Amino acid sequence: MENTKDLAFDTFCKLLLHTFISQTEHTSRAERKRRDSFGMFDGYDSCSEDTSSSSSSDESEEEVAPLPSSLPIIKNNGQVYTYPDGKSGMATCEMCGMVGVRDAFYSKTKRFCSVSCSRSYSSNSKKASILARLQGKPPTKKAKVLQKQPLVAKLAAYAQYQATLQNQAKTKAAVPVEGFSWGNYINSNSFTAAPVTCFKHAPMGTCWGDISEGVRVEVPNTDCSLPTKVFWIAGIVKLAGYNALLRYEGFENDSSLDFWCNVCGSDIHPVGWCATSGKPLVPPRTIQHKYTNWKAFLVKRLTGAKTLPPDFSQKVSESMQYPFKTSMRVEVVDKTHLCRTRVAVVESVIGGRLRLVYEESEDKTDDFWCHMYSPLIHHIGWSRSIGHRFKRSDITKKQDGHFDAPPHLFMKVKEVDAAGEWFKEGMKLEAIDPLNLSAICVATIRKVLADGYLMIGIDGSEAADGSDWFCYHATSPSIFPVGFCEINMIELTPPRGYAKLPFKWFDYLRETDSIAAPVKLFNKEVPNHGFHVGMKLEAVDLMEPRLVCVATVTRIIHRLLRIHFDGWEDEYDQWVDCESPDLYPVGWCQLTGYQLQPPAPQSSRDSQSSSSKQKKKAKSQQYKGHKKMTSLQLKEELLDGEEYSFLQGASDQESNGSASYYIKQEP
């Protein structure tokens, strides 16, 4: 995406004042007065009839008469009309919401812009729902929206409605708002959200550009008494993921009407959009009389400012197109036996997340959620090609309408060279436990598959049949060489039942007559991810992968992030890679229509200490596996013996280096 543009003075005038200037040069004084009344940006300049075309950016703001309290004139599509006396002026179609000349509207009542709108309205009697939609309010549960709108548009309308309630709450008594509000949560606690650029898999993750504080946009003006939808310019005061805290131009340091809005919503436009779209710009009623020459004020304020790229909305739409479609067949991990995969069918796609229903589930309740870039899903035939276990389906042929997802849709893994020194069965390593993602455990390579894939078992808690082995690729950021946890001061979970504590790798390798996997075989690449401790985000609870929750980054070890779910105890934390497709920016759920799980309420927090075991059992039942035992905190000690020596450990800050990552193994 092209970077946000600097609005130089000549560009600004060309985009926003061209109509105003050209009209005043070729009209009489009387006509000039009439057009100037609402000529600013095809919208609102001053209601004073004394305003003339001599106004410029150098003109004093006190030279123009103050604004009257009423707005008697409206300009639309180059024409000016008196509004509204019931017979002349403008009208709004009750079906589609289009604003136009009343005399040109259909029927005697002038309620509809065309015959088709009149007939469509007559076919549905839910007038209240339609009017509510035109006013930007969410429809009632039983309302049927007559014209389908893009999901982003619906969400943006609801976000604007919530913003209005928040504005009212600041000036009057608190207005109850259903659901969780990221804006209130961040404002009340002074939190910082991870920037959108940290999430390459999320919409706009790779083309966010220079959107930052100070960028100006055109947004609906909610502080206005006009029945038609009007706009005004606002600046970004604070960014939190996709969400921006906006302040209308003219309010200076007054935050009384600040509101949160999703930058990717359909009601956010670059400066100049109103001029090219024929939409009126009207200053908020609260500051209507603050300046006498709003045109000069905006010229001064916007000269040199930045705005959104003109194709921003198109980029948003393109980034929310997902290649996976319903009825596609894939291979996905069997949640009841992690060592194998099963065939599942895509039931729905929301924001790139797939609800997969296992093919043999007749009532479609046996499902599994994951992102389309998850390492847990593969194309049909993947298991056979690498030698992975696979549960054959009782269904002998594809059901009608089902088809295999093309292999090119799946996330590609890095190619590896297994011809030379490579992983071998029995080698020891450290791995994130897929049944308890808060723990990094002592693990063993149980089987070496093709194409760089490994079957990993957690020492001391493996099932006799290997049903809880888990498949990791050799380049996976979830496996680590021996000593990784201790050198980075992370708690390592020893094998269940291992009594010789504190756990020491050197002793354990000698006791089990095993060797450590060579350090050079592990993935040491650390991207410049941009995360910092304390940043807020939306994260999947991988033990209940249908849930996306309010979360915080609490530790950073190179590319490894410790994710804490707000309101829950630390035992529910998860170690997640910085490039995990299960992490999303603040506002992702609102943008895509996915349900966000808010922080646990205070009552839940108070009862966690007494019922943590029950809660943990309920929280982890999606993966039908047993939880692993937690070890004592290991102190920083050097490994015994001459074969191993430590390099300096890393701190809890992001790092691009890998030299201090692991134990150095001497020849």
XYZ file of C-alpha atoms in Angstrom:
667
model
C 0.000 0.000 0.000
C 1.237 3.489 -0.767
C 2.197 5.588 2.212
C -0.165 8.157 3.641
C 0.052 11.366 1.662
C 1.227 14.748 2.770
C -1.515 17.236 1.962
C 0.551 20.114 0.621
C -1.315 23.404 0.294
C -1.743 23.251 -3.492
C -2.922 19.629 -3.385
C -5.262 20.427 -0.539
C -6.837 23.327 -2.461
C -7.075 21.252 -5.617
C -8.858 18.399 -3.869
C -11.089 20.259 -1.478
C -11.633 23.825 -2.696
C -11.748 23.368 -6.455
C -15.522 23.498 -6.599
C -15.651 26.517 -4.345
C -13.022 28.506 -6.284
C -14.259 27.684 -9.770
C -17.820 28.624 -8.916
C -16.957 31.964 -7.346
C -14.880 33.037 -10.349
C -17.673 32.596 -12.873
C -20.817 33.655 -11.040
C -22.421 36.916 -10.110
C -22.179 38.331 -6.595
C -25.692 37.168 -5.686
C -25.073 33.666 -7.028
C -21.699 33.623 -5.291
C -23.344 34.383 -1.939
C -25.846 31.601 -2.446
C -23.246 28.977 -3.299
C -20.769 29.982 -0.609
C -23.356 29.330 2.070
C -22.694 25.593 1.696
C -19.872 25.577 -0.804
C -17.041 24.483 1.465
C -15.921 21.004 0.362
C -19.339 20.446 -1.165
C -20.559 20.869 2.368
C -20.628 23.576 4.982
C -18.639 26.791 5.185
C -20.770 29.467 6.780
C -24.486 30.095 6.858
C -23.949 33.830 6.662
C -25.204 35.435 3.458
C -22.371 37.967 3.749
C -19.731 35.356 2.957
C -18.084 35.919 -0.431
C -15.505 34.328 -2.665
C -12.784 36.613 -1.346
C -12.224 34.229 1.575
C -8.813 32.584 1.540
C -6.386 30.827 3.828
C -4.837 34.194 4.698
C -8.161 35.705 5.728
C -8.700 36.449 9.411
C -11.129 34.086 11.061
C -12.810 37.064 12.723
C -13.669 38.824 9.456
C -16.729 36.671 8.759
C -20.000 37.056 10.616
C -20.738 34.439 13.296
C -22.817 31.394 12.440
C -26.545 31.322 13.133
C -27.892 28.498 15.245
C -29.979 27.044 12.413
C -28.778 25.629 9.099
C -31.298 26.849 6.491
C -29.475 25.863 3.304
C -28.237 22.547 1.940
C -26.121 21.904 -1.132
C -26.352 18.602 -2.980
C -24.792 17.587 -6.294
C -23.983 21.172 -7.192
C -27.434 22.563 -6.405
C -28.634 24.575 -3.411
C -32.041 24.090 -1.795
C -33.925 25.393 1.186
C -34.323 22.747 3.867
C -36.902 21.622 4.835
C -40.319 23.258 4.718
C -42.240 20.126 3.837
C -42.682 21.103 0.206
C -39.289 22.081 -1.159
C -35.632 21.386 -0.476
C -34.137 17.961 0.164
C -35.616 14.563 0.966
C -34.236 11.246 2.186
C -35.407 7.976 0.660
C -36.871 5.807 3.409
C -35.762 2.668 1.575
C -32.137 3.176 0.476
C -31.230 6.323 2.427
C -30.251 8.370 -0.644
C -30.488 12.149 -0.215
C -31.825 14.110 -3.185
C -34.083 16.878 -4.436
C -37.565 16.479 -2.947
C -39.312 17.510 -6.179
C -37.535 14.688 -8.040
C -38.679 12.002 -5.598
C -41.358 9.461 -6.469
C -45.051 9.676 -5.470
C -46.966 12.488 -3.809
C -45.497 11.790 -0.414
C -41.907 12.135 -1.759
C -40.779 9.302 0.529
C -38.845 7.290 -2.065
C -36.275 8.151 -4.706
C -37.599 5.646 -7.276
C -40.379 3.217 -8.092
C -38.195 0.247 -7.149
C -37.538 1.639 -3.665
C -41.247 2.257 -3.169
C -42.113 -1.290 -4.162
C -39.305 -2.784 -2.077
C -40.503 -0.857 0.933
C -44.063 -2.012 0.421
C -42.945 -5.645 0.308
C -41.605 -5.401 3.823
C -43.525 -3.696 6.610
C -40.658 -3.452 9.065
C -40.420 0.303 8.838
C -38.812 0.675 12.235
C -35.920 -1.587 11.302
C -35.267 0.332 8.108
C -35.343 3.712 9.806
C -33.035 2.412 12.517
C -30.588 1.241 9.866
C -30.660 4.641 8.150
C -29.818 6.255 11.478
C -26.809 3.980 11.938
C -28.381 1.931 14.719
C -28.068 -1.853 14.891
C -31.186 -3.735 13.748
C -33.305 -5.575 16.258
C -32.874 -9.323 16.588
C -35.924 -10.014 14.416
C -35.263 -7.326 11.829
C -34.481 -8.343 8.282
C -32.129 -6.051 6.397
C -33.612 -5.659 2.942
C -30.401 -4.789 1.171
C -27.369 -6.928 1.961
C -24.392 -4.887 3.110
C -20.746 -5.891 3.429
C -19.816 -7.203 6.858
C -17.389 -4.339 7.363
C -20.161 -1.808 6.723
C -22.448 -3.427 9.269
C -19.716 -3.549 11.872
C -18.710 0.031 11.190
C -22.291 1.192 11.647
C -22.522 -0.576 14.968
C -19.114 0.761 16.021
C -20.304 4.287 15.250
C -23.425 3.660 17.303
C -21.328 2.512 20.243
C -19.082 5.555 19.828
C -22.141 7.794 20.089
C -23.161 6.110 23.335
C -19.650 6.582 24.675
C -19.778 10.270 23.774
C -23.064 10.624 25.619
C -21.594 8.845 28.622
C -18.885 11.473 28.936
C -21.300 14.406 28.990
C -24.133 12.847 30.983
C -24.664 9.924 33.271
C -23.051 6.650 32.287
C -24.915 4.888 29.501
C -24.753 1.097 29.758
C -23.134 -0.470 26.696
C -23.568 -4.160 26.122
C -20.429 -6.164 25.522
C -16.764 -5.398 25.958
C -15.323 -2.066 24.826
C -11.638 -2.016 23.911
C -11.702 1.787 23.945
C -12.908 2.047 27.538
C -10.567 -0.755 28.602
C -7.511 0.940 27.108
C -8.442 4.453 28.236
C -9.183 3.495 31.814
C -5.934 1.568 32.236
C -3.568 3.453 29.892
C -2.769 0.257 28.009
C -0.764 0.012 24.791
C -1.878 -2.248 21.956
C 0.389 -4.145 19.590
C 0.461 -2.383 16.197
C -1.234 -3.959 13.195
C 2.156 -4.393 11.504
C 3.030 -7.107 14.060
C 0.408 -9.406 12.518
C 1.364 -10.192 8.921
C -1.462 -12.734 8.560
C -4.183 -10.301 9.670
C -6.064 -7.931 7.325
C -3.856 -4.966 6.359
C -0.953 -6.521 8.280
C 1.436 -6.064 5.371
C 0.030 -2.798 3.999
C -0.811 -0.709 7.045
C 1.495 2.034 5.822
C 2.168 5.149 7.888
C -1.141 5.252 9.728
C -0.289 6.800 13.062
C -1.283 9.496 15.500
C -1.997 12.795 13.771
C -3.447 11.301 10.577
C -6.628 13.125 9.523
C -9.755 11.385 8.252
C -13.317 12.276 7.314
C -15.896 10.628 9.549
C -19.630 10.974 10.245
C -20.470 13.932 12.444
C -22.546 12.566 15.328
C -22.713 15.961 17.046
C -25.227 17.363 14.595
C -28.989 17.940 14.597
C -29.456 17.467 10.844
C -31.531 14.414 9.901
C -29.193 13.652 7.012
C -25.781 12.035 7.360
C -23.037 14.651 7.379
C -19.304 14.406 7.920
C -16.452 16.271 9.556
C -12.699 15.937 9.747
C -11.082 14.248 12.752
C -7.539 13.456 13.778
C -6.184 10.242 15.280
C -5.280 10.904 18.914
C -4.317 7.332 19.800
C -4.026 4.037 17.940
C -4.847 0.648 19.423
C -4.575 -2.012 16.741
C -7.314 -1.318 14.204
C -9.050 1.054 16.605
C -8.339 4.767 16.698
C -9.333 7.386 19.234
C -10.572 10.289 17.098
C -11.045 13.951 17.901
C -12.997 16.321 15.670
C -11.033 19.219 14.197
C -11.684 22.377 16.154
C -11.781 20.765 19.582
C -8.072 21.411 20.190
C -7.328 19.977 23.670
C -10.974 19.308 24.493
C -11.503 15.524 24.703
C -15.186 15.628 25.684
C -16.392 14.251 22.337
C -13.486 11.927 21.547
C -14.641 8.557 20.277
C -13.163 5.223 19.264
C -13.691 3.912 15.775
C -12.304 1.062 13.676
C -9.992 2.584 11.057
C -10.973 -0.140 8.587
C -14.686 0.600 8.949
C -16.727 1.805 5.986
C -17.365 5.242 7.538
C -13.677 6.225 7.691
C -12.441 8.093 4.618
C -9.352 10.030 3.522
C -9.535 13.825 3.535
C -11.034 14.914 0.235
C -13.529 12.064 0.018
C -16.485 14.327 0.770
C -15.449 16.737 -1.972
C -15.261 13.991 -4.577
C -18.405 12.216 -3.340
C -20.640 15.244 -2.948
C -21.035 14.750 0.795
C -21.485 17.733 3.141
C -18.870 18.653 5.722
C -20.562 20.199 8.748
C -18.716 21.229 11.940
C -19.949 19.702 15.214
C -22.731 21.614 16.911
C -20.693 21.996 20.127
C -18.081 24.167 18.401
C -20.260 25.579 15.647
C -19.714 29.184 16.773
C -16.045 28.801 17.673
C -14.806 30.040 14.299
C -16.389 32.363 11.783
C -14.475 31.065 8.782
C -14.284 27.298 8.891
C -12.801 27.083 5.433
C -9.774 29.141 6.430
C -9.481 27.157 9.652
C -9.370 23.819 7.837
C -6.946 25.060 5.211
C -4.598 26.125 7.975
C -5.020 22.927 9.991
C -4.746 20.472 7.135
C -1.892 21.983 5.180
C 1.002 19.530 5.529
C -1.082 16.969 7.412
C -1.359 13.284 6.520
C -4.422 11.306 5.617
C -5.324 7.794 4.483
C -4.285 6.688 0.989
C -7.135 7.073 -1.515
C -7.283 3.308 -2.096
C -7.346 2.415 1.610
C -10.886 0.991 1.619
C -10.078 -1.089 -1.453
C -7.019 -2.525 0.268
C -9.108 -3.380 3.328
C -11.629 -5.202 1.176
C -8.918 -7.112 -0.698
C -7.142 -8.134 2.508
C -10.381 -9.641 3.811
C -10.823 -12.006 0.877
C -9.997 -15.550 1.961
C -9.158 -18.405 -0.427
C -10.711 -21.149 1.690
C -14.370 -21.774 0.938
C -17.079 -23.763 2.631
C -17.324 -27.465 1.679
C -13.567 -27.756 1.101
C -12.003 -30.937 2.505
C -8.750 -30.816 4.464
C -6.659 -32.968 6.765
C -6.512 -31.644 10.323
C -5.152 -32.920 13.628
C -7.511 -35.259 15.481
C -8.236 -33.390 18.716
C -8.832 -36.666 20.585
C -5.630 -38.339 19.325
C -2.956 -35.777 18.579
C -0.737 -38.330 16.852
C -3.001 -38.556 13.806
C -5.002 -36.489 11.366
C -8.560 -36.795 10.089
C -10.534 -35.469 7.158
C -12.639 -32.432 7.966
C -14.833 -30.114 5.943
C -14.788 -26.320 6.082
C -18.105 -25.322 7.583
C -17.497 -21.561 7.836
C -14.767 -18.961 7.355
C -14.565 -15.893 9.620
C -11.618 -13.558 9.314
C -9.433 -16.370 7.972
C -10.385 -18.677 10.847
C -11.958 -21.957 9.783
C -14.603 -23.947 11.566
C -13.818 -27.498 10.502
C -16.335 -30.284 11.009
C -14.875 -33.790 11.049
C -16.236 -35.646 8.058
C -17.838 -38.428 10.077
C -19.792 -36.045 12.309
C -23.399 -36.537 11.285
C -24.824 -33.738 13.415
C -21.861 -31.412 12.649
C -21.108 -30.865 16.324
C -17.694 -32.551 16.272
C -15.687 -29.583 15.088
C -12.320 -27.873 15.398
C -11.321 -24.232 14.941
C -8.023 -23.040 13.491
C -6.626 -20.352 11.218
C -6.156 -21.120 7.539
C -2.382 -20.668 8.029
C -2.260 -22.984 11.032
C 0.357 -25.771 10.955
C -2.422 -28.138 12.080
C -4.176 -28.325 8.702
C -2.944 -29.797 5.435
C -4.160 -30.790 2.011
C -5.739 -34.179 1.398
C -2.970 -36.762 1.009
C -0.430 -34.940 3.182
C -0.343 -37.616 5.898
C 0.340 -40.403 3.445
C 3.064 -38.396 1.693
C 5.155 -37.918 4.866
C 4.273 -41.092 6.755
C 2.028 -39.495 9.375
C -0.732 -41.440 11.102
C -4.163 -40.923 9.576
C -7.624 -42.009 10.652
C -9.398 -43.449 7.673
C -12.954 -42.267 7.267
C -15.906 -44.648 7.182
C -17.256 -42.517 4.366
C -16.249 -44.263 1.166
C -16.777 -41.310 -1.175
C -17.049 -37.567 -1.021
C -20.392 -36.153 -0.141
C -22.172 -34.039 -2.722
C -20.699 -30.562 -2.940
C -17.509 -31.390 -1.027
C -14.182 -30.964 -2.799
C -10.528 -31.130 -1.825
C -8.834 -27.838 -0.996
C -6.003 -27.147 -3.472
C -2.537 -27.763 -1.951
C -1.302 -24.259 -2.809
C -3.723 -22.710 -0.283
C -1.864 -24.125 2.709
C 1.014 -22.504 4.528
C 4.337 -23.645 3.145
C 7.080 -24.782 5.501
C 10.735 -24.042 4.976
C 12.594 -26.714 3.020
C 15.265 -28.556 4.967
C 18.225 -30.714 4.018
C 18.018 -34.003 5.886
C 20.743 -35.646 3.843
C 23.569 -34.816 6.256
C 23.455 -34.591 10.014
C 19.815 -34.721 11.001
C 17.392 -35.432 13.822
C 17.251 -39.054 14.944
C 14.815 -41.065 17.000
C 15.605 -40.930 20.687
C 17.246 -37.515 20.640
C 16.275 -35.194 23.486
C 15.045 -31.625 23.198
C 12.686 -29.139 24.807
C 9.211 -28.559 23.386
C 6.026 -26.649 24.104
C 3.510 -29.159 25.386
C 0.490 -29.111 23.030
C -1.701 -30.276 25.937
C -0.492 -27.540 28.264
C 0.757 -24.568 26.286
C 1.966 -22.769 29.404
C 4.712 -25.383 29.816
C 7.941 -26.130 27.981
C 8.832 -29.731 28.702
C 11.560 -32.321 28.409
C 10.781 -34.166 25.193
C 12.030 -36.892 22.879
C 11.951 -37.385 19.120
C 9.879 -40.534 18.672
C 9.775 -40.737 14.899
C 11.361 -38.918 11.976
C 8.948 -38.355 9.096
C 9.532 -37.098 5.570
C 9.915 -33.444 4.530
C 11.402 -32.400 7.868
C 8.504 -33.430 10.119
C 9.099 -34.984 13.538
C 6.871 -36.833 15.988
C 7.563 -35.544 19.504
C 6.681 -37.172 22.824
C 6.669 -35.473 26.239
C 8.870 -37.474 28.605
C 7.164 -39.107 31.579
C 3.597 -38.709 30.384
C 3.366 -40.476 27.047
C 0.562 -42.898 26.311
C 1.660 -46.480 25.694
C 0.328 -46.393 22.139
C 1.861 -43.012 21.358
C -1.547 -41.439 20.872
C -0.361 -38.154 22.380
C 2.709 -37.738 20.223
C 2.587 -34.469 18.385
C 3.876 -33.507 14.963
C 6.275 -30.554 14.771
C 8.287 -29.483 11.759
C 12.056 -29.238 12.218
C 11.817 -25.467 11.680
C 8.978 -25.079 14.171
C 9.489 -22.277 16.714
C 7.868 -24.566 19.315
C 10.854 -26.899 19.731
C 14.176 -25.937 21.321
C 17.573 -27.475 21.981
C 18.580 -28.825 25.355
C 19.290 -25.966 27.781
C 17.124 -23.338 26.081
C 14.852 -22.830 29.097
C 17.601 -22.591 31.684
C 19.764 -20.170 29.763
C 16.709 -17.952 29.126
C 15.423 -18.329 32.686
C 12.220 -20.113 31.698
C 10.685 -22.766 33.919
C 11.320 -26.196 32.402
C 8.834 -28.956 33.202
C 10.759 -32.174 33.968
C 9.398 -35.645 33.224
C 6.497 -36.672 35.413
C 7.702 -38.634 38.396
C 11.314 -37.563 38.007
C 12.504 -37.195 41.586
C 16.000 -35.803 41.130
C 15.261 -32.095 41.418
C 16.332 -29.538 40.499
C 16.396 -31.051 37.035
C 19.782 -31.058 35.292
C 20.080 -31.993 31.658
C 23.553 -33.453 31.954
C 22.467 -35.928 34.607
C 19.278 -36.792 32.757
C 21.055 -37.483 29.472
C 23.500 -39.744 31.264
C 20.762 -41.574 33.165
C 18.659 -42.192 30.038
C 21.692 -43.011 27.891
C 20.534 -40.502 25.289
C 21.948 -37.547 23.405
C 20.730 -34.033 22.807
C 19.611 -32.968 19.353
C 22.333 -30.789 17.772
C 21.759 -27.068 18.270
C 22.491 -26.239 14.648
C 19.412 -28.166 13.491
C 16.966 -25.816 15.233
C 15.396 -22.678 13.823
C 17.416 -19.707 15.080
C 15.749 -17.036 12.925
C 14.341 -14.195 15.019
C 12.284 -11.630 13.055
C 12.010 -8.019 14.106
C 8.452 -8.621 15.256
C 7.760 -5.333 17.048
C 6.118 -6.771 20.166
C 6.879 -5.352 23.614
C 6.013 -6.555 27.096
C 2.652 -5.178 28.207
C 1.112 -4.859 24.747
C -2.549 -5.801 24.378
C -3.926 -8.005 21.623
C -6.597 -10.555 20.824
C -5.414 -14.155 21.121
C -6.877 -17.594 20.575
C -7.147 -19.827 23.619
C -5.503 -22.812 21.953
C -6.952 -25.176 24.551
C -10.387 -23.958 23.415
C -9.531 -22.841 19.869
C -12.991 -21.492 19.142
C -12.363 -18.704 21.680
C -10.565 -15.439 20.946
C -9.794 -13.550 24.140
C -8.463 -10.258 25.461
C -4.778 -10.907 26.149
C -1.432 -9.351 27.090
C 2.187 -10.050 26.149
C 3.955 -10.673 29.474
C 7.347 -12.060 28.384
C 9.451 -12.023 25.239
C 12.259 -14.505 24.664
C 13.627 -13.824 21.205
C 10.668 -14.834 19.011
C 8.760 -16.581 21.779
C 5.889 -14.678 23.441
C 4.227 -15.427 26.735
C 0.516 -14.658 26.304
C -1.598 -13.980 29.379
C -5.398 -13.995 29.224
C -6.667 -10.951 31.103
C -8.609 -11.819 34.225
C -7.360 -15.413 34.375
C -4.643 -16.981 36.472
C -1.124 -17.377 35.088
C -1.548 -21.140 34.733
C -3.662 -20.475 31.647
C -0.835 -18.560 29.945
C 0.451 -19.804 26.598
C 3.837 -19.770 24.905
C 3.207 -18.646 21.342
C 5.452 -17.771 18.436
C 5.549 -14.124 17.398
C 4.301 -15.087 13.920
C 1.515 -17.336 15.149
C -1.699 -16.996 13.097
C -3.604 -17.253 16.375
C -2.651 -13.717 17.458
C -4.585 -10.686 16.202
C -4.577 -6.905 16.607
C -6.990 -5.134 18.918
C -10.235 -4.672 16.964
C -9.827 -7.814 14.832
C -12.963 -9.442 16.244
C -15.011 -6.315 15.622
C -13.664 -6.006 12.091
C -14.335 -9.611 11.096
C -17.500 -10.237 13.109
C -15.876 -12.817 15.402
C -17.001 -12.944 19.034
C -14.424 -11.585 21.488
C -14.167 -13.084 24.974
C -13.731 -10.239 27.499
C -11.545 -10.491 30.617
C -12.946 -12.679 33.368
C -15.184 -10.620 35.688
C -14.090 -9.851 39.228
C -16.328 -12.566 40.665
C -14.556 -15.134 38.523
C -11.150 -13.849 39.573
C -12.013 -14.143 43.244
C -13.094 -17.742 42.872
C -10.178 -18.871 40.714
C -7.895 -19.676 43.612
C -10.428 -22.092 45.127
C -11.589 -23.710 41.916
C -8.615 -23.475 39.578
C -8.503 -27.219 39.006
C -12.124 -27.360 37.921
C -11.718 -24.317 35.710
C -8.560 -25.685 34.169
C -10.292 -28.964 33.398
C -13.175 -27.163 31.731
C -10.849 -24.840 29.845
C -8.707 -27.635 28.429
C -11.327 -30.187 27.514
C -11.170 -29.264 23.815
C -7.908 -31.185 23.617
C -8.837 -34.516 25.149
C -5.513 -34.934 26.870
C -4.140 -34.970 30.392
C -2.377 -31.991 31.886
C 1.303 -32.136 32.659
C 2.857 -31.634 36.080
C 4.519 -28.277 36.750
C 8.085 -28.266 38.051
C 9.723 -26.072 40.671
C 11.315 -22.857 39.472
C 14.832 -23.659 38.274
C 17.625 -21.427 39.464
C 20.358 -20.253 37.155
C 23.077 -22.880 37.370
C 25.788 -24.122 35.078
C 25.474 -27.613 33.729
C 28.017 -30.022 35.157
C 30.579 -31.666 32.945
C 33.065 -30.617 30.335
C 30.845 -31.301 27.315
C 28.580 -28.291 27.834
C 29.159 -24.630 28.549
C 26.651 -21.761 28.677
C 26.646 -18.601 26.686
C 25.173 -15.454 28.180
C 21.372 -15.615 28.570
C 18.831 -13.302 26.982
C 16.523 -10.861 28.696
C 12.776 -10.514 28.304
C 13.152 -8.158 25.358
C 12.883 -8.871 21.694
C 16.170 -9.723 20.074
C 17.334 -10.367 16.537
C 20.390 -12.233 17.677
C 20.673 -15.973 18.101
C 24.194 -16.296 19.485
C 22.944 -16.253 23.086
C 20.073 -18.546 22.315
C 21.302 -21.973 23.313
C 23.870 -24.088 25.072
C 27.082 -24.309 23.178
C 28.050 -27.922 22.609
C 31.776 -28.457 22.522
C 33.263 -31.148 20.286
